[in-house]
């Protein structure tokens, strides 16, 4: 409303706004703040949104994958994340970093999915001679023996890491995924989880201490 | 300062050593660890655990990801704009600005109290205009709205149960 009033007084401003809203060449987006690109999405600039998707899709798919341990589900959830970002373009305020907001949405979706499927997951046990649920492969028996052993060991280790990270309390788990695998600092993790930096730090430290205890056979 | 106090101080500095090696608290702890095998071992194990976690790899996105997302976004572009309640909810769920939250929670509670979930009644008043909607549809709408509200409340409760220093959180940088 304020904008409208201003426009009525100063018609020149309208042209400036239109110039600002005009679409940019793809190379321009790299120079722009994500938040600015997001604000342009409100005016219908889908090219900017494509850029944001390209920039964040891998990290978000990875993040979802580590939460749900299934690539197809991870990709569906990641699509839902970007869809929600698009649908919430009107409510986005540049008061938080775009990536903080993105991870907030991803965290909410991932946590809800984990809660919904908790029962199914606890019922399933992983056996090493069964096909890997992600890749559909079994350890290749035609390989030379040392290779098979190395593969089995590698898989056991990955499975142990996954299970122990997954069994951390929810906030610790999310903090580890963001810190270890997304390379985010305490401050941004704190912003996503709504915790202070010091609370985030101690949350992460407790998580790594638990993991050290649980994974000591692999160290 | 006796040895055990130094060890405790060192342990308190381990998070920084592990997570933020450049932090100022790290220097004294590092010096102590050179002389104290116990503290050194604890730190080395944590470091090894941190490195071990690298073994958990994630796959590359499938080639269809972009295509599927493009289709979903095209559909979303044709949807009508979100109503105010959806926008309010989305803002509460995903924004970092804590300062608005108590007020919004209060507003939401009021909406539930007054409207029993049928927030449309707030603007329409209790005119006979609303009964066009069947009872079932109305019930479903109330349930959906309440469900959303409970989720939001749940989230607010969780935040309140967070450690006490939560409230010292710095406002997010813009
Ligand atoms: Zn010591």
mmCIF file of C-alpha atoms and ligand atoms in Angstrom:
data_model
loop_
_atom_site.group_PDB
_atom_site.id
_atom_site.type_symbol
_atom_site.label_atom_id
_atom_site.label_comp_id
_atom_site.label_asym_id
_atom_site.label_seq_id
_atom_site.Cartn_x
_atom_site.Cartn_y
_atom_site.Cartn_z
ATOM 1 C CA UNK A 1 0.000 0.000 0.000
ATOM 2 C CA UNK A 2 2.805 2.322 0.896
ATOM 3 C CA UNK A 3 4.369 1.549 -2.467
ATOM 4 C CA UNK A 4 1.187 2.524 -4.263
ATOM 5 C CA UNK A 5 1.064 5.858 -2.482
ATOM 6 C CA UNK A 6 4.662 6.563 -3.344
ATOM 7 C CA UNK A 7 4.044 5.638 -6.942
ATOM 8 C CA UNK A 8 1.166 8.038 -7.218
ATOM 9 C CA UNK A 9 3.441 10.851 -6.127
ATOM 10 C CA UNK A 10 6.467 9.915 -8.163
ATOM 11 C CA UNK A 11 5.697 8.178 -11.468
ATOM 12 C CA UNK A 12 9.420 7.954 -12.237
ATOM 13 C CA UNK A 13 9.806 5.371 -9.512
ATOM 14 C CA UNK A 14 7.545 3.019 -11.401
ATOM 15 C CA UNK A 15 10.006 2.907 -14.277
ATOM 16 C CA UNK A 16 12.878 2.250 -11.882
ATOM 17 C CA UNK A 17 10.985 -0.622 -10.338
ATOM 18 C CA UNK A 18 10.193 -2.078 -13.718
ATOM 19 C CA UNK A 19 13.844 -1.845 -14.670
ATOM 20 C CA UNK A 20 14.788 -3.629 -11.447
ATOM 21 C CA UNK A 21 12.220 -6.299 -12.101
ATOM 22 C CA UNK A 22 13.317 -6.942 -15.662
ATOM 23 C CA UNK A 23 14.850 -10.329 -16.176
ATOM 24 C CA UNK A 24 18.563 -10.843 -15.934
ATOM 25 C CA UNK A 25 20.934 -12.857 -18.052
ATOM 26 C CA UNK A 26 21.829 -16.190 -16.398
ATOM 27 C CA UNK A 27 25.338 -14.993 -15.543
ATOM 28 C CA UNK A 28 23.975 -12.103 -13.485
ATOM 29 C CA UNK A 29 22.433 -14.312 -10.832
ATOM 30 C CA UNK A 30 25.806 -15.472 -9.545
ATOM 31 C CA UNK A 31 26.546 -11.838 -8.632
ATOM 32 C CA UNK A 32 23.214 -11.419 -6.842
ATOM 33 C CA UNK A 33 22.288 -12.295 -3.288
ATOM 34 C CA UNK A 34 19.985 -15.324 -3.116
ATOM 35 C CA UNK A 35 17.520 -13.271 -1.116
ATOM 36 C CA UNK A 36 17.280 -10.696 -3.902
ATOM 37 C CA UNK A 37 16.675 -13.420 -6.481
ATOM 38 C CA UNK A 38 13.980 -14.814 -4.198
ATOM 39 C CA UNK A 39 12.300 -11.425 -3.923
ATOM 40 C CA UNK A 40 12.316 -11.191 -7.722
ATOM 41 C CA UNK A 41 10.464 -14.501 -7.883
ATOM 42 C CA UNK A 42 7.435 -12.643 -6.518
ATOM 43 C CA UNK A 43 7.444 -10.570 -9.643
ATOM 44 C CA UNK A 44 7.497 -13.726 -11.728
ATOM 45 C CA UNK A 45 11.191 -14.028 -12.518
ATOM 46 C CA UNK A 46 11.397 -17.802 -12.962
ATOM 47 C CA UNK A 47 14.890 -17.661 -14.485
ATOM 48 C CA UNK A 48 16.242 -16.578 -11.123
ATOM 49 C CA UNK A 49 14.434 -19.427 -9.440
ATOM 50 C CA UNK A 50 15.961 -21.897 -11.912
ATOM 51 C CA UNK A 51 19.328 -20.591 -10.858
ATOM 52 C CA UNK A 52 18.515 -21.158 -7.171
ATOM 53 C CA UNK A 53 17.364 -24.699 -7.935
ATOM 54 C CA UNK A 54 20.571 -25.472 -9.807
ATOM 55 C CA UNK A 55 22.602 -24.047 -6.983
ATOM 56 C CA UNK A 56 20.879 -25.896 -4.146
ATOM 57 C CA UNK A 57 19.416 -29.081 -5.595
ATOM 58 C CA UNK A 58 22.466 -31.272 -4.950
ATOM 59 C CA UNK A 59 22.954 -30.211 -1.336
ATOM 60 C CA UNK A 60 19.234 -30.541 -0.620
ATOM 61 C CA UNK A 61 18.921 -33.960 -2.278
ATOM 62 C CA UNK A 62 21.980 -35.107 -0.319
ATOM 63 C CA UNK A 63 20.531 -33.727 2.888
ATOM 64 C CA UNK A 64 17.206 -35.493 2.297
ATOM 65 C CA UNK A 65 18.971 -38.681 1.260
ATOM 66 C CA UNK A 66 20.811 -38.877 4.566
ATOM 67 C CA UNK A 67 17.547 -38.410 6.392
ATOM 68 C CA UNK A 68 15.523 -41.016 4.516
ATOM 69 C CA UNK A 69 18.181 -43.371 3.096
ATOM 70 C CA UNK A 70 16.376 -43.819 -0.200
ATOM 71 C CA UNK A 71 17.234 -41.874 -3.302
ATOM 72 C CA UNK A 72 13.772 -41.856 -4.867
ATOM 73 C CA UNK A 73 12.156 -40.629 -1.659
ATOM 74 C CA UNK A 74 14.943 -38.107 -1.134
ATOM 75 C CA UNK A 75 14.359 -36.648 -4.584
ATOM 76 C CA UNK A 76 10.602 -36.474 -4.074
ATOM 77 C CA UNK A 77 11.109 -34.656 -0.792
ATOM 78 C CA UNK A 78 13.661 -32.321 -2.386
ATOM 79 C CA UNK A 79 11.141 -31.496 -5.116
ATOM 80 C CA UNK A 80 8.603 -30.763 -2.419
ATOM 81 C CA UNK A 81 11.110 -28.441 -0.736
ATOM 82 C CA UNK A 82 11.525 -26.348 -3.905
ATOM 83 C CA UNK A 83 7.807 -26.435 -4.548
ATOM 84 C CA UNK A 84 7.158 -25.068 -1.069
ATOM 85 C CA UNK A 85 9.760 -22.388 -1.603
ATOM 86 C CA UNK A 86 7.944 -21.403 -4.764
ATOM 87 C CA UNK A 87 4.540 -21.434 -3.093
ATOM 88 C CA UNK A 88 5.855 -19.389 -0.165
ATOM 89 C CA UNK A 89 7.441 -16.730 -2.369
ATOM 90 C CA UNK A 90 4.927 -14.185 -1.072
ATOM 91 C CA UNK A 91 5.798 -14.799 2.570
ATOM 92 C CA UNK A 92 9.546 -14.820 2.099
ATOM 93 C CA UNK A 93 11.160 -11.895 3.903
ATOM 94 C CA UNK A 94 14.826 -11.225 3.425
ATOM 95 C CA UNK A 95 15.245 -11.200 7.226
ATOM 96 C CA UNK A 96 16.833 -14.651 7.057
ATOM 97 C CA UNK A 97 19.406 -15.925 4.623
ATOM 98 C CA UNK A 98 17.737 -17.762 1.750
ATOM 99 C CA UNK A 99 19.680 -20.941 2.509
ATOM 100 C CA UNK A 100 18.566 -20.828 6.159
ATOM 101 C CA UNK A 101 14.975 -20.670 5.041
ATOM 102 C CA UNK A 102 15.560 -23.467 2.523
ATOM 103 C CA UNK A 103 17.082 -25.755 5.150
ATOM 104 C CA UNK A 104 14.301 -24.884 7.555
ATOM 105 C CA UNK A 105 11.764 -26.170 5.034
ATOM 106 C CA UNK A 106 13.906 -29.224 4.230
ATOM 107 C CA UNK A 107 14.364 -30.023 7.924
ATOM 108 C CA UNK A 108 10.632 -29.802 8.578
ATOM 109 C CA UNK A 109 9.817 -32.093 5.672
ATOM 110 C CA UNK A 110 12.555 -34.575 6.542
ATOM 111 C CA UNK A 111 11.641 -34.751 10.208
ATOM 112 C CA UNK A 112 7.958 -35.203 9.419
ATOM 113 C CA UNK A 113 8.766 -37.937 6.951
ATOM 114 C CA UNK A 114 10.978 -39.683 9.507
ATOM 115 C CA UNK A 115 8.196 -39.519 12.097
ATOM 116 C CA UNK A 116 5.663 -40.919 9.653
ATOM 117 C CA UNK A 117 7.839 -43.873 8.713
ATOM 118 C CA UNK A 118 9.423 -44.570 12.090
ATOM 119 C CA UNK A 119 7.427 -47.753 12.640
ATOM 120 C CA UNK A 120 8.245 -49.231 9.231
ATOM 121 C CA UNK A 121 11.902 -48.499 9.656
ATOM 122 C CA UNK A 122 12.230 -50.067 13.077
ATOM 123 C CA UNK A 123 10.650 -53.252 11.726
ATOM 124 C CA UNK A 124 13.171 -53.663 8.940
ATOM 125 C CA UNK A 125 16.577 -55.150 9.592
ATOM 126 C CA UNK A 126 19.393 -54.906 7.123
ATOM 127 C CA UNK A 127 21.191 -58.100 6.158
ATOM 128 C CA UNK A 128 24.475 -57.817 4.394
ATOM 129 C CA UNK A 129 23.783 -60.566 1.858
ATOM 130 C CA UNK A 130 20.613 -58.869 0.667
ATOM 131 C CA UNK A 131 20.618 -56.323 -2.153
ATOM 132 C CA UNK A 132 21.545 -52.848 -1.070
ATOM 133 C CA UNK A 133 18.228 -50.926 -0.820
ATOM 134 C CA UNK A 134 19.799 -47.870 -2.474
ATOM 135 C CA UNK A 135 21.711 -49.332 -5.386
ATOM 136 C CA UNK A 136 20.094 -52.774 -5.684
ATOM 137 C CA UNK A 137 23.516 -54.394 -5.796
ATOM 138 C CA UNK A 138 24.822 -57.316 -3.748
ATOM 139 C CA UNK A 139 28.499 -57.815 -2.978
ATOM 140 C CA UNK A 140 29.909 -59.286 -6.179
ATOM 141 C CA UNK A 141 30.903 -62.920 -5.515
ATOM 142 C CA UNK A 142 32.840 -63.133 -8.794
ATOM 143 C CA UNK A 143 35.349 -60.626 -7.447
ATOM 144 C CA UNK A 144 38.548 -61.734 -5.836
ATOM 145 C CA UNK A 145 38.181 -62.583 -2.163
ATOM 146 C CA UNK A 146 40.058 -59.594 -0.683
ATOM 147 C CA UNK A 147 37.900 -57.271 -2.753
ATOM 148 C CA UNK A 148 34.698 -58.815 -1.433
ATOM 149 C CA UNK A 149 35.953 -58.494 2.101
ATOM 150 C CA UNK A 150 36.876 -54.872 1.541
ATOM 151 C CA UNK A 151 33.453 -54.174 0.062
ATOM 152 C CA UNK A 152 31.652 -55.890 2.897
ATOM 153 C CA UNK A 153 33.716 -54.014 5.433
ATOM 154 C CA UNK A 154 33.027 -50.738 3.673
ATOM 155 C CA UNK A 155 29.327 -51.463 3.616
ATOM 156 C CA UNK A 156 29.240 -52.504 7.246
ATOM 157 C CA UNK A 157 30.990 -49.299 8.135
ATOM 158 C CA UNK A 158 28.604 -47.152 6.118
ATOM 159 C CA UNK A 159 25.630 -48.978 7.583
ATOM 160 C CA UNK A 160 26.939 -48.454 11.109
ATOM 161 C CA UNK A 161 27.516 -44.754 10.470
ATOM 162 C CA UNK A 162 24.043 -44.392 9.016
ATOM 163 C CA UNK A 163 22.329 -46.260 11.836
ATOM 164 C CA UNK A 164 24.124 -44.395 14.588
ATOM 165 C CA UNK A 165 23.597 -40.986 13.017
ATOM 166 C CA UNK A 166 19.929 -41.878 12.487
ATOM 167 C CA UNK A 167 19.487 -42.943 16.096
ATOM 168 C CA UNK A 168 20.765 -39.632 17.484
ATOM 169 C CA UNK A 169 18.092 -37.389 19.024
ATOM 170 C CA UNK A 170 16.351 -35.409 16.285
ATOM 171 C CA UNK A 171 18.063 -32.048 16.759
ATOM 172 C CA UNK A 172 21.506 -33.623 17.163
ATOM 173 C CA UNK A 173 20.937 -35.622 13.993
ATOM 174 C CA UNK A 174 19.884 -32.601 11.979
ATOM 175 C CA UNK A 175 22.816 -30.597 13.350
ATOM 176 C CA UNK A 176 25.306 -33.308 12.349
ATOM 177 C CA UNK A 177 23.843 -33.586 8.852
ATOM 178 C CA UNK A 178 24.132 -29.839 8.354
ATOM 179 C CA UNK A 179 27.531 -29.485 9.982
ATOM 180 C CA UNK A 180 29.354 -32.561 8.777
ATOM 181 C CA UNK A 181 27.774 -33.056 5.376
ATOM 182 C CA UNK A 182 26.591 -29.614 4.342
ATOM 183 C CA UNK A 183 29.563 -27.743 5.775
ATOM 184 C CA UNK A 184 27.359 -25.201 7.565
ATOM 185 C CA UNK A 185 28.718 -23.218 10.530
ATOM 186 C CA UNK A 186 27.177 -23.193 14.035
ATOM 187 C CA UNK A 187 25.566 -19.901 13.460
ATOM 188 C CA UNK A 188 23.598 -20.960 10.409
ATOM 189 C CA UNK A 189 22.728 -24.345 11.908
ATOM 190 C CA UNK A 190 21.503 -22.447 14.950
ATOM 191 C CA UNK A 191 19.352 -20.271 12.729
ATOM 192 C CA UNK A 192 17.757 -23.288 11.079
ATOM 193 C CA UNK A 193 17.159 -25.105 14.373
ATOM 194 C CA UNK A 194 16.346 -21.886 16.263
ATOM 195 C CA UNK A 195 19.148 -22.339 18.750
ATOM 196 C CA UNK A 196 21.911 -20.036 19.924
ATOM 197 C CA UNK A 197 25.427 -20.615 18.670
ATOM 198 C CA UNK A 198 26.541 -21.991 22.023
ATOM 199 C CA UNK A 199 23.562 -24.338 22.218
ATOM 200 C CA UNK A 200 24.324 -25.506 18.688
ATOM 201 C CA UNK A 201 27.949 -26.070 19.605
ATOM 202 C CA UNK A 202 27.125 -28.225 22.611
ATOM 203 C CA UNK A 203 24.447 -30.078 20.646
ATOM 204 C CA UNK A 204 27.017 -30.965 17.992
ATOM 205 C CA UNK A 205 29.638 -31.906 20.531
ATOM 206 C CA UNK A 206 27.279 -34.261 22.331
ATOM 207 C CA UNK A 207 26.380 -35.829 18.998
ATOM 208 C CA UNK A 208 30.010 -36.436 18.033
ATOM 209 C CA UNK A 209 30.769 -37.836 21.479
ATOM 210 C CA UNK A 210 27.919 -40.305 21.141
ATOM 211 C CA UNK A 211 29.108 -41.256 17.670
ATOM 212 C CA UNK A 212 32.659 -41.730 18.905
ATOM 213 C CA UNK A 213 31.384 -44.193 21.497
ATOM 214 C CA UNK A 214 29.116 -46.058 19.068
ATOM 215 C CA UNK A 215 31.575 -46.172 16.186
ATOM 216 C CA UNK A 216 34.727 -46.937 18.138
ATOM 217 C CA UNK A 217 35.100 -50.338 16.465
ATOM 218 C CA UNK A 218 35.572 -48.631 13.116
ATOM 219 C CA UNK A 219 38.153 -46.093 14.241
ATOM 220 C CA UNK B 1 45.230 -24.531 38.934
ATOM 221 C CA UNK B 2 45.519 -28.284 39.451
ATOM 222 C CA UNK B 3 45.734 -30.837 36.688
ATOM 223 C CA UNK B 4 42.123 -31.979 36.738
ATOM 224 C CA UNK B 5 40.877 -28.395 36.382
ATOM 225 C CA UNK B 6 43.109 -27.926 33.361
ATOM 226 C CA UNK B 7 41.816 -31.169 31.909
ATOM 227 C CA UNK B 8 38.244 -29.990 32.432
ATOM 228 C CA UNK B 9 38.980 -26.689 30.767
ATOM 229 C CA UNK B 10 40.549 -28.531 27.887
ATOM 230 C CA UNK B 11 37.515 -30.764 27.516
ATOM 231 C CA UNK B 12 35.342 -27.673 27.482
ATOM 232 C CA UNK B 13 37.455 -26.373 24.594
ATOM 233 C CA UNK B 14 37.225 -29.590 22.583
ATOM 234 C CA UNK B 15 34.111 -28.506 20.654
ATOM 235 C CA UNK B 16 36.013 -25.525 19.298
ATOM 236 C CA UNK B 17 39.098 -27.576 18.579
ATOM 237 C CA UNK B 18 37.026 -30.040 16.670
ATOM 238 C CA UNK B 19 34.491 -27.781 15.060
ATOM 239 C CA UNK B 20 36.209 -24.408 14.818
ATOM 240 C CA UNK B 21 39.996 -24.867 15.071
ATOM 241 C CA UNK B 22 40.658 -21.160 14.562
ATOM 242 C CA UNK B 23 38.709 -20.173 17.701
ATOM 243 C CA UNK B 24 40.691 -18.367 20.400
ATOM 244 C CA UNK B 25 39.824 -20.952 23.084
ATOM 245 C CA UNK B 26 41.777 -23.539 21.131
ATOM 246 C CA UNK B 27 45.340 -22.360 21.781
ATOM 247 C CA UNK B 28 45.528 -23.115 25.512
ATOM 248 C CA UNK B 29 43.824 -26.459 25.031
ATOM 249 C CA UNK B 30 46.259 -27.382 22.295
ATOM 250 C CA UNK B 31 49.192 -26.575 24.544
ATOM 251 C CA UNK B 32 47.756 -28.689 27.347
ATOM 252 C CA UNK B 33 47.157 -31.647 25.045
ATOM 253 C CA UNK B 34 50.818 -31.720 24.088
ATOM 254 C CA UNK B 35 51.565 -32.614 27.703
ATOM 255 C CA UNK B 36 48.441 -34.593 28.684
ATOM 256 C CA UNK B 37 47.972 -38.009 27.036
ATOM 257 C CA UNK B 38 44.415 -38.375 28.368
ATOM 258 C CA UNK B 39 43.084 -35.194 26.820
ATOM 259 C CA UNK B 40 45.073 -35.809 23.660
ATOM 260 C CA UNK B 41 43.544 -39.236 23.202
ATOM 261 C CA UNK B 42 40.042 -37.955 23.725
ATOM 262 C CA UNK B 43 40.541 -35.292 21.099
ATOM 263 C CA UNK B 44 42.162 -37.673 18.619
ATOM 264 C CA UNK B 45 39.263 -40.090 18.927
ATOM 265 C CA UNK B 46 36.752 -37.340 18.298
ATOM 266 C CA UNK B 47 38.765 -36.192 15.325
ATOM 267 C CA UNK B 48 38.889 -39.741 13.966
ATOM 268 C CA UNK B 49 35.127 -40.106 14.403
ATOM 269 C CA UNK B 50 34.572 -36.856 12.579
ATOM 270 C CA UNK B 51 36.758 -38.081 9.706
ATOM 271 C CA UNK B 52 35.125 -41.521 9.668
ATOM 272 C CA UNK B 53 31.762 -39.938 8.903
ATOM 273 C CA UNK B 54 33.113 -39.040 5.449
ATOM 274 C CA UNK B 55 32.589 -42.675 4.475
ATOM 275 C CA UNK B 56 28.846 -42.071 4.253
ATOM 276 C CA UNK B 57 28.385 -41.007 0.663
ATOM 277 C CA UNK B 58 25.245 -39.759 -1.047
ATOM 278 C CA UNK B 59 24.339 -40.475 -4.679
ATOM 279 C CA UNK B 60 24.185 -37.912 -7.479
ATOM 280 C CA UNK B 61 20.728 -36.580 -8.428
ATOM 281 C CA UNK B 62 18.948 -38.748 -10.994
ATOM 282 C CA UNK B 63 18.710 -37.330 -14.534
ATOM 283 C CA UNK B 64 14.925 -36.938 -14.160
ATOM 284 C CA UNK B 65 15.014 -34.711 -11.123
ATOM 285 C CA UNK B 66 15.006 -31.436 -13.057
ATOM 286 C CA UNK B 67 12.302 -32.553 -15.464
ATOM 287 C CA UNK B 68 9.949 -33.683 -12.700
ATOM 288 C CA UNK B 69 10.538 -30.515 -10.765
ATOM 289 C CA UNK B 70 9.867 -28.390 -13.852
ATOM 290 C CA UNK B 71 6.502 -30.133 -14.306
ATOM 291 C CA UNK B 72 5.586 -29.627 -10.644
ATOM 292 C CA UNK B 73 6.531 -25.965 -10.813
ATOM 293 C CA UNK B 74 4.479 -25.408 -13.955
ATOM 294 C CA UNK B 75 1.477 -26.830 -12.128
ATOM 295 C CA UNK B 76 2.182 -24.623 -9.135
ATOM 296 C CA UNK B 77 2.395 -21.554 -11.388
ATOM 297 C CA UNK B 78 -1.201 -22.174 -12.430
ATOM 298 C CA UNK B 79 -2.484 -22.534 -8.876
ATOM 299 C CA UNK B 80 -4.478 -19.698 -7.327
ATOM 300 C CA UNK B 81 -2.470 -17.614 -4.831
ATOM 301 C CA UNK B 82 -2.371 -18.894 -1.270
ATOM 302 C CA UNK B 83 -4.954 -17.591 1.212
ATOM 303 C CA UNK B 84 -3.924 -15.540 4.203
ATOM 304 C CA UNK B 85 -4.118 -18.458 6.588
ATOM 305 C CA UNK B 86 -1.736 -20.510 4.465
ATOM 306 C CA UNK B 87 0.633 -17.573 4.312
ATOM 307 C CA UNK B 88 0.429 -17.096 8.071
ATOM 308 C CA UNK B 89 1.128 -20.764 8.641
ATOM 309 C CA UNK B 90 4.007 -20.814 6.228
ATOM 310 C CA UNK B 91 5.492 -17.785 7.883
ATOM 311 C CA UNK B 92 5.235 -19.343 11.309
ATOM 312 C CA UNK B 93 6.674 -22.636 10.192
ATOM 313 C CA UNK B 94 9.637 -21.459 8.231
ATOM 314 C CA UNK B 95 10.670 -18.009 9.314
ATOM 315 C CA UNK B 96 13.461 -17.406 11.743
ATOM 316 C CA UNK B 97 12.106 -14.183 13.211
ATOM 317 C CA UNK B 98 11.224 -15.255 16.732
ATOM 318 C CA UNK B 99 9.931 -11.841 17.609
ATOM 319 C CA UNK B 100 6.624 -12.404 15.778
ATOM 320 C CA UNK B 101 5.939 -15.850 17.070
ATOM 321 C CA UNK B 102 4.153 -15.271 20.377
ATOM 322 C CA UNK B 103 1.832 -12.768 18.766
ATOM 323 C CA UNK B 104 1.094 -15.112 15.891
ATOM 324 C CA UNK B 105 0.504 -18.045 18.205
ATOM 325 C CA UNK B 106 -1.922 -15.903 20.150
ATOM 326 C CA UNK B 107 -3.689 -14.856 16.987
ATOM 327 C CA UNK B 108 -3.942 -18.450 15.876
ATOM 328 C CA UNK B 109 -5.343 -19.565 19.222
ATOM 329 C CA UNK B 110 -7.904 -16.792 19.022
ATOM 330 C CA UNK B 111 -8.927 -17.877 15.538
ATOM 331 C CA UNK B 112 -9.421 -21.444 16.777
ATOM 332 C CA UNK B 113 -11.304 -20.287 19.835
ATOM 333 C CA UNK B 114 -13.656 -17.926 18.044
ATOM 334 C CA UNK B 115 -14.102 -19.812 14.808
ATOM 335 C CA UNK B 116 -13.691 -23.343 16.050
ATOM 336 C CA UNK B 117 -11.307 -23.610 13.132
ATOM 337 C CA UNK B 118 -13.649 -22.120 10.564
ATOM 338 C CA UNK B 119 -11.703 -18.925 10.374
ATOM 339 C CA UNK B 120 -13.778 -17.724 7.448
ATOM 340 C CA UNK B 121 -16.489 -16.916 9.972
ATOM 341 C CA UNK B 122 -14.337 -14.130 11.341
ATOM 342 C CA UNK B 123 -14.801 -12.021 8.257
ATOM 343 C CA UNK B 124 -18.250 -13.200 7.253
ATOM 344 C CA UNK B 125 -19.744 -13.048 10.705
ATOM 345 C CA UNK B 126 -22.342 -15.699 11.499
ATOM 346 C CA UNK B 127 -24.472 -14.982 8.493
ATOM 347 C CA UNK B 128 -26.388 -17.768 6.845
ATOM 348 C CA UNK B 129 -24.010 -17.380 3.884
ATOM 349 C CA UNK B 130 -21.651 -20.093 5.093
ATOM 350 C CA UNK B 131 -24.057 -23.062 5.383
ATOM 351 C CA UNK B 132 -23.764 -23.591 1.611
ATOM 352 C CA UNK B 133 -20.739 -25.686 2.513
ATOM 353 C CA UNK B 134 -21.780 -29.192 3.537
ATOM 354 C CA UNK B 135 -21.169 -30.308 7.103
ATOM 355 C CA UNK B 136 -18.638 -32.901 6.020
ATOM 356 C CA UNK B 137 -16.577 -30.443 4.039
ATOM 357 C CA UNK B 138 -16.728 -28.098 6.983
ATOM 358 C CA UNK B 139 -15.570 -30.803 9.387
ATOM 359 C CA UNK B 140 -12.727 -31.737 7.103
ATOM 360 C CA UNK B 141 -11.716 -28.133 6.907
ATOM 361 C CA UNK B 142 -11.782 -27.761 10.664
ATOM 362 C CA UNK B 143 -9.736 -30.893 11.083
ATOM 363 C CA UNK B 144 -7.196 -29.743 8.560
ATOM 364 C CA UNK B 145 -6.942 -26.338 10.134
ATOM 365 C CA UNK B 146 -6.647 -27.763 13.620
ATOM 366 C CA UNK B 147 -4.041 -30.217 12.439
ATOM 367 C CA UNK B 148 -1.981 -27.405 10.990
ATOM 368 C CA UNK B 149 -2.406 -25.435 14.174
ATOM 369 C CA UNK B 150 -1.352 -28.373 16.335
ATOM 370 C CA UNK B 151 1.721 -28.885 14.216
ATOM 371 C CA UNK B 152 2.599 -25.264 14.680
ATOM 372 C CA UNK B 153 1.921 -25.419 18.400
ATOM 373 C CA UNK B 154 4.011 -28.561 18.594
ATOM 374 C CA UNK B 155 6.849 -26.681 17.036
ATOM 375 C CA UNK B 156 6.467 -23.798 19.437
ATOM 376 C CA UNK B 157 6.462 -26.205 22.377
ATOM 377 C CA UNK B 158 9.623 -27.835 21.109
ATOM 378 C CA UNK B 159 11.295 -24.478 20.984
ATOM 379 C CA UNK B 160 10.296 -23.777 24.524
ATOM 380 C CA UNK B 161 11.767 -27.089 25.640
ATOM 381 C CA UNK B 162 15.059 -26.186 24.034
ATOM 382 C CA UNK B 163 18.030 -25.401 26.286
ATOM 383 C CA UNK B 164 17.746 -22.243 28.336
ATOM 384 C CA UNK B 165 20.269 -20.303 26.293
ATOM 385 C CA UNK B 166 17.950 -20.496 23.301
ATOM 386 C CA UNK B 167 16.708 -17.010 23.984
ATOM 387 C CA UNK B 168 20.144 -15.573 23.503
ATOM 388 C CA UNK B 169 19.970 -16.568 19.835
ATOM 389 C CA UNK B 170 21.204 -13.771 17.671
ATOM 390 C CA UNK B 171 18.732 -12.498 15.107
ATOM 391 C CA UNK B 172 19.521 -13.885 11.665
ATOM 392 C CA UNK B 173 21.575 -11.803 9.310
ATOM 393 C CA UNK B 174 19.629 -10.555 6.348
HETATM 394 ZN ZN1 LIG C 1 44.387 -33.243 30.388
#
